[in-house]
Short mmCIF file of C-alpha atoms and ligand atoms in Angstrom, two decimals:
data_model
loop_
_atom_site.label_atom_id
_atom_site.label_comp_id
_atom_site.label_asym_id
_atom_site.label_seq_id
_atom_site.Cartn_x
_atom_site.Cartn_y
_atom_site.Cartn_z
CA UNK A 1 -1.26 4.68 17.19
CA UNK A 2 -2.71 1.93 15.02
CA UNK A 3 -4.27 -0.93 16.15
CA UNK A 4 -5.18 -4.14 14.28
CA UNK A 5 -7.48 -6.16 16.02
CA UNK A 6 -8.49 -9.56 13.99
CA UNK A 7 -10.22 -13.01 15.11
CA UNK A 8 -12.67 -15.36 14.00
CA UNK A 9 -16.79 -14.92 14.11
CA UNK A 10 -17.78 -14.12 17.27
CA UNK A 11 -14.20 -14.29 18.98
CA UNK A 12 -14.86 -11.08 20.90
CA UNK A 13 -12.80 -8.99 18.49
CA UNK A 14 -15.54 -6.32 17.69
CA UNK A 15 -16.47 -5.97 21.27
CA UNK A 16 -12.57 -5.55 22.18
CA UNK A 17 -11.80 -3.43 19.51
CA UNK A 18 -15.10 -0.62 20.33
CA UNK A 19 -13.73 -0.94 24.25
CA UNK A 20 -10.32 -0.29 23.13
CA UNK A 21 -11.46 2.66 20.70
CA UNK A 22 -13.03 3.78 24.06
CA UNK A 23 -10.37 3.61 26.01
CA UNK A 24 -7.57 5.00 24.33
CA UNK A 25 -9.78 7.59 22.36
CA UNK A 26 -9.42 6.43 18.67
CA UNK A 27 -11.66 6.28 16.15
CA UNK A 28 -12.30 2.59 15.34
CA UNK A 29 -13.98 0.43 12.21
CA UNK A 30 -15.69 -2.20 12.26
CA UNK A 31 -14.46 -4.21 8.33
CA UNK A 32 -17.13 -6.66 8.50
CA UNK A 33 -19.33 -4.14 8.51
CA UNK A 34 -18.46 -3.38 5.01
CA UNK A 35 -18.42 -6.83 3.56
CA UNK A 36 -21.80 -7.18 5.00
CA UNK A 37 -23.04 -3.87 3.68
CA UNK A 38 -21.71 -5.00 0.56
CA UNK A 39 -23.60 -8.35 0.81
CA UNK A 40 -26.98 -6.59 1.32
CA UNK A 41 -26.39 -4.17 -1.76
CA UNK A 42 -25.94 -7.56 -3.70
CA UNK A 43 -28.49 -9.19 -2.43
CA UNK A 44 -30.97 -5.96 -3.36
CA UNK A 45 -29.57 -5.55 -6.46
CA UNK A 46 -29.99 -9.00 -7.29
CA UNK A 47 -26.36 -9.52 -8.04
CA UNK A 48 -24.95 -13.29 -8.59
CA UNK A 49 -22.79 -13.35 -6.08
CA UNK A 50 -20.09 -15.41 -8.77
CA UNK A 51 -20.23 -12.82 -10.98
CA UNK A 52 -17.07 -10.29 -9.07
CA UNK A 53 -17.19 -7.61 -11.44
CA UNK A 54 -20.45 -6.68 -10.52
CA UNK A 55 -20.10 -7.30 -7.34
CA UNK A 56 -17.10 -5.09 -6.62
CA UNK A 57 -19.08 -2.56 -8.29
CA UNK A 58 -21.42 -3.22 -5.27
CA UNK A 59 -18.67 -2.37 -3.14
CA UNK A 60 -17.41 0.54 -4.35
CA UNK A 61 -20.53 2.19 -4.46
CA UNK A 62 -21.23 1.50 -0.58
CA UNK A 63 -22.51 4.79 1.27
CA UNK A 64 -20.68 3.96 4.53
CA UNK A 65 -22.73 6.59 6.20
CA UNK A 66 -26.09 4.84 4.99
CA UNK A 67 -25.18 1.32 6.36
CA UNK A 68 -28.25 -0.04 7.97
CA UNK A 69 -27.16 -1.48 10.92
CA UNK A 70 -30.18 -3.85 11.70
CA UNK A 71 -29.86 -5.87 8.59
CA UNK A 72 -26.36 -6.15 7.96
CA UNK A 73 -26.17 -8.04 11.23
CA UNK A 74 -28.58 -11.04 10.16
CA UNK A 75 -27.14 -14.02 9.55
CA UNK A 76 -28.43 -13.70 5.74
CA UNK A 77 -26.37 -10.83 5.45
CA UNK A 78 -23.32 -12.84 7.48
CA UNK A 79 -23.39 -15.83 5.41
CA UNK A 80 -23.61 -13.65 1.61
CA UNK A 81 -20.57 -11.22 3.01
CA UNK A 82 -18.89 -14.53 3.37
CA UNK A 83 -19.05 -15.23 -0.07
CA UNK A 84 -18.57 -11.80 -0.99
CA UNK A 85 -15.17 -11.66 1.12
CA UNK A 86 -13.34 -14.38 -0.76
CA UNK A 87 -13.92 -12.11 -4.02
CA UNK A 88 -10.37 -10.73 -4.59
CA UNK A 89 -12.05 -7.77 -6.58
CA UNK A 90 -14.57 -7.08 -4.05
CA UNK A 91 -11.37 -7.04 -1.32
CA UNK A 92 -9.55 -4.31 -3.71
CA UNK A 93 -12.45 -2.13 -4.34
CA UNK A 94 -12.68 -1.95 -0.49
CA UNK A 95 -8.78 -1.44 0.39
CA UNK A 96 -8.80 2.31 -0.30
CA UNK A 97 -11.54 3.73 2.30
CA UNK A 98 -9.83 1.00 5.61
CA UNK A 99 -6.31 1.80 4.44
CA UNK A 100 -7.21 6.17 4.12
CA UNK A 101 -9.17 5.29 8.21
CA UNK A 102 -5.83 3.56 9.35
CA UNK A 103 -3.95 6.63 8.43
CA UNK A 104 -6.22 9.23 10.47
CA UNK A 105 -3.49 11.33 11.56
CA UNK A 106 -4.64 10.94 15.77
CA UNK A 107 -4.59 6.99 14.74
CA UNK A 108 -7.31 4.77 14.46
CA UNK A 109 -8.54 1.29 15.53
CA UNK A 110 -9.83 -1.55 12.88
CA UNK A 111 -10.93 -4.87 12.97
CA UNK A 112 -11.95 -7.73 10.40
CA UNK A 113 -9.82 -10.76 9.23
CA UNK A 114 -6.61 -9.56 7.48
CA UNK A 115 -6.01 -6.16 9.59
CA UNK A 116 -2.37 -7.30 10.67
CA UNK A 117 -1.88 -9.06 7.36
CA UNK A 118 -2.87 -6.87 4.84
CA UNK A 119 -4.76 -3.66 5.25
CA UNK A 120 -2.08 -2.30 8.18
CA UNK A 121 0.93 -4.94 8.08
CA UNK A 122 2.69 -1.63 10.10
CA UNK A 123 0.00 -1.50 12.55
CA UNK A 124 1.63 -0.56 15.88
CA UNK A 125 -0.51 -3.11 17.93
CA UNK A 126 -1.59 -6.31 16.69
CA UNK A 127 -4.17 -8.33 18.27
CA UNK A 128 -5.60 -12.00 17.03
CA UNK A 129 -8.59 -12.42 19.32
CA UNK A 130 -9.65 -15.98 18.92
CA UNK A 131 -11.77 -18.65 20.77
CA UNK A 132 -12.83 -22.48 20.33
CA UNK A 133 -15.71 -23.05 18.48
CA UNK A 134 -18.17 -24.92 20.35
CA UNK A 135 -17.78 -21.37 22.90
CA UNK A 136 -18.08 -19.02 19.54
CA UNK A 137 -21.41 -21.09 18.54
CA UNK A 138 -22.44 -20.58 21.91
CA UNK A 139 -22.06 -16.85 22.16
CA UNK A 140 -23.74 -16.73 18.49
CA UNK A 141 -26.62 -18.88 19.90
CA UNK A 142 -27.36 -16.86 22.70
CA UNK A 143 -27.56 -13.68 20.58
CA UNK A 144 -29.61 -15.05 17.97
CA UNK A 145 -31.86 -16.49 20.27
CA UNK A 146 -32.35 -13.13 22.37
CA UNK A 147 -33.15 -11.85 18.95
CA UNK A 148 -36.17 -14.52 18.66
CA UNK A 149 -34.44 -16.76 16.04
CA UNK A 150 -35.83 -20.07 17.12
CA UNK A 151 -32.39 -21.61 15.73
CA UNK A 152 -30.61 -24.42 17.04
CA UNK A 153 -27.44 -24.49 18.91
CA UNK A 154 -26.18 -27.61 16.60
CA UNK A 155 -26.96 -25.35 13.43
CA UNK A 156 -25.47 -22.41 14.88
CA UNK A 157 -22.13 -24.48 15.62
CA UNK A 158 -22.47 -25.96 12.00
CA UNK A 159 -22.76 -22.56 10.63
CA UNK A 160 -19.47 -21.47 12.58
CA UNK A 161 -17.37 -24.27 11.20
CA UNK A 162 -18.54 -23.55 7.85
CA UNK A 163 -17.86 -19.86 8.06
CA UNK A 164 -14.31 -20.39 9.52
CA UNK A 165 -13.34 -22.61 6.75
CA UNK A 166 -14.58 -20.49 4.06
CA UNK A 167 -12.40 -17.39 5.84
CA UNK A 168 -9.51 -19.53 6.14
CA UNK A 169 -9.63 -21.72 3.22
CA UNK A 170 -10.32 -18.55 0.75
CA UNK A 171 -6.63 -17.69 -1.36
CA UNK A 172 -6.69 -14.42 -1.31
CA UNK A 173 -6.41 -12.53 2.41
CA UNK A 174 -7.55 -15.49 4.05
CA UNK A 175 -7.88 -15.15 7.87
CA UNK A 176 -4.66 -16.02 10.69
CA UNK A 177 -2.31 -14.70 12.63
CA UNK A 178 0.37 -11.60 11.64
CA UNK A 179 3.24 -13.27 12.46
CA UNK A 180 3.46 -10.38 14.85
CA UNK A 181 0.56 -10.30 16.60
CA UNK A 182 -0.29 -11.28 20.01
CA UNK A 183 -2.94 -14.24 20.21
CA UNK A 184 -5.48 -13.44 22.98
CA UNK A 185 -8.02 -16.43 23.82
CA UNK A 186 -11.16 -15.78 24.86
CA UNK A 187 -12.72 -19.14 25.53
CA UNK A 188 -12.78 -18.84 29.22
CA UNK A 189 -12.42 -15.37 29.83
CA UNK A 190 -15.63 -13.00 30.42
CA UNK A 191 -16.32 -9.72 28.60
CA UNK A 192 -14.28 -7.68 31.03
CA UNK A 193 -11.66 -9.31 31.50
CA UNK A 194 -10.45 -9.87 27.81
CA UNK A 195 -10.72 -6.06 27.42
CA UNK A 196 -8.34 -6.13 30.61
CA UNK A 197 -6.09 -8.40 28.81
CA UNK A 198 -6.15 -6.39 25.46
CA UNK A 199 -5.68 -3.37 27.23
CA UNK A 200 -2.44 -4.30 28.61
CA UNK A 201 -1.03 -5.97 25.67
CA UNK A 202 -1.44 -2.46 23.67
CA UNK A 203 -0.19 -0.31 27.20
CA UNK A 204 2.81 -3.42 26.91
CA UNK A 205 3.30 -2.58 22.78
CA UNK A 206 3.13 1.30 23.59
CA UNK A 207 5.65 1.45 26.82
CA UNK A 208 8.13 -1.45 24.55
O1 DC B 1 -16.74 -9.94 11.30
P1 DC B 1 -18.02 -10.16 10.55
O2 DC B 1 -18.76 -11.42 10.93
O3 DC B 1 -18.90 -8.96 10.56
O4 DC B 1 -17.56 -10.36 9.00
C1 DC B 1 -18.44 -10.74 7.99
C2 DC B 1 -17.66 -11.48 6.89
O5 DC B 1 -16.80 -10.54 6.24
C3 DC B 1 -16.79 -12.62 7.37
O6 DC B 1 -17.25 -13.88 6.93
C4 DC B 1 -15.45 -12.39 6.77
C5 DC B 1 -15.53 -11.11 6.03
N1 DC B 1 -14.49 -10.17 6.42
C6 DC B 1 -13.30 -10.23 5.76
O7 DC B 1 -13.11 -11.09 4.91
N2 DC B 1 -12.31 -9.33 6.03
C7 DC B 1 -12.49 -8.40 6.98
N3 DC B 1 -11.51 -7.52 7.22
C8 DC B 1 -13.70 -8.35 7.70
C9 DC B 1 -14.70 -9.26 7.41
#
């Protein structure tokens, strides 16, 4: 079975998709992971993040297994894999290693932005996870502020806008809806019950 799970920042998507992974025993990746990773190994190397050849080369030289999880989850890291993301050569030098995990023979679970649309259009399960804003800042917020970043809620929400336009605005793989995927909206729902939900839309797609 392969599931596509894809959404907006901080929809709930990588929190659904590890429950899922969970709960129907597949190995699951988290994309944005990579275009982060890739961010910080441009970012070290000093890489102008206009300059796509080199940054692809970035990319392809990733060590998945050396990803340091602390730092690619700053918003530093968020806002460069951004930029990085809407680099059609850094996208291709990352297709092979999602596509060669959506084919694990026992299936697999990934999310990201263009899961459904592009890196498993034949995904058995598609889910679009999405939220409003103002409740995405908010979730954001919180996090950031557990953290100790003394940010502002108003920046935070700022931030969000600006990140959503540059993922949907960007030509190449920008982020919506397979035309076949089912939406789930998170906005008033808590933690446990959007996994309920997403758990029976995929026991819905797998008994259809
Ligand atoms: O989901 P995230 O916040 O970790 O993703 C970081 C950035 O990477 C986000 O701005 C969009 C980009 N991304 C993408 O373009 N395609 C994916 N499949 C996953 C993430």
């Amino acid at each position: 079975m392969m599931i596509a799970v894809d959404g907006p920042l901080a929809s709930g998507k990588g929190t659904i998709a590890k429950a899922l992974a969970r709960h129907f025993g597949l190995p699951h990746l988290d994309t944005g992971a990579l275009y982060r990773a890739t961010a910080i190994a441009v970012i070290d190397a000093k890489i102008d993040p206009a300059d796509a050849g080199a940054a692809a080369g970035a990319a392809r030289a990733l060590d998945i297994t050396a990803i340091d999880e602390d730092r690619i989850r700053t918003a530093e890291a968020g806002a460069m894999a951004s930029r990085v993301a809407a680099l059609p050569a850094v996208r291709a030098a990352l297709y092979d290693l999602q596509r060669e995990f959506a084919l694990r023979p026992g299936g697999a679970i990934l999310d990201g932005r263009d899961i459904g649309t592009v890196i498993c259009p034949d995904a058995d399960v598609k889910l679009y996870v999405t939220a409003n804003a103002e409740t995405r800042a908010d979730r954001r917020w919180r996090e950031l502020t557990a953290q100790g970043d003394p940010i502002s809620y108003q920046t935070v929400l700022d931030q969000t806008r600006e990140r959503d336009s540059r993922d949907t605005g960007r030509a190449d793989a920008p982020l919506r809806p397979a035309d076949d995927a089912t939406l789930l909206d998170t906005s008033s729902l808590s933690i446990d019950a959007a996994i309920a939900a997403a758990i029976r839309i995929v026991e819905n797609a797998q008994n259809a």
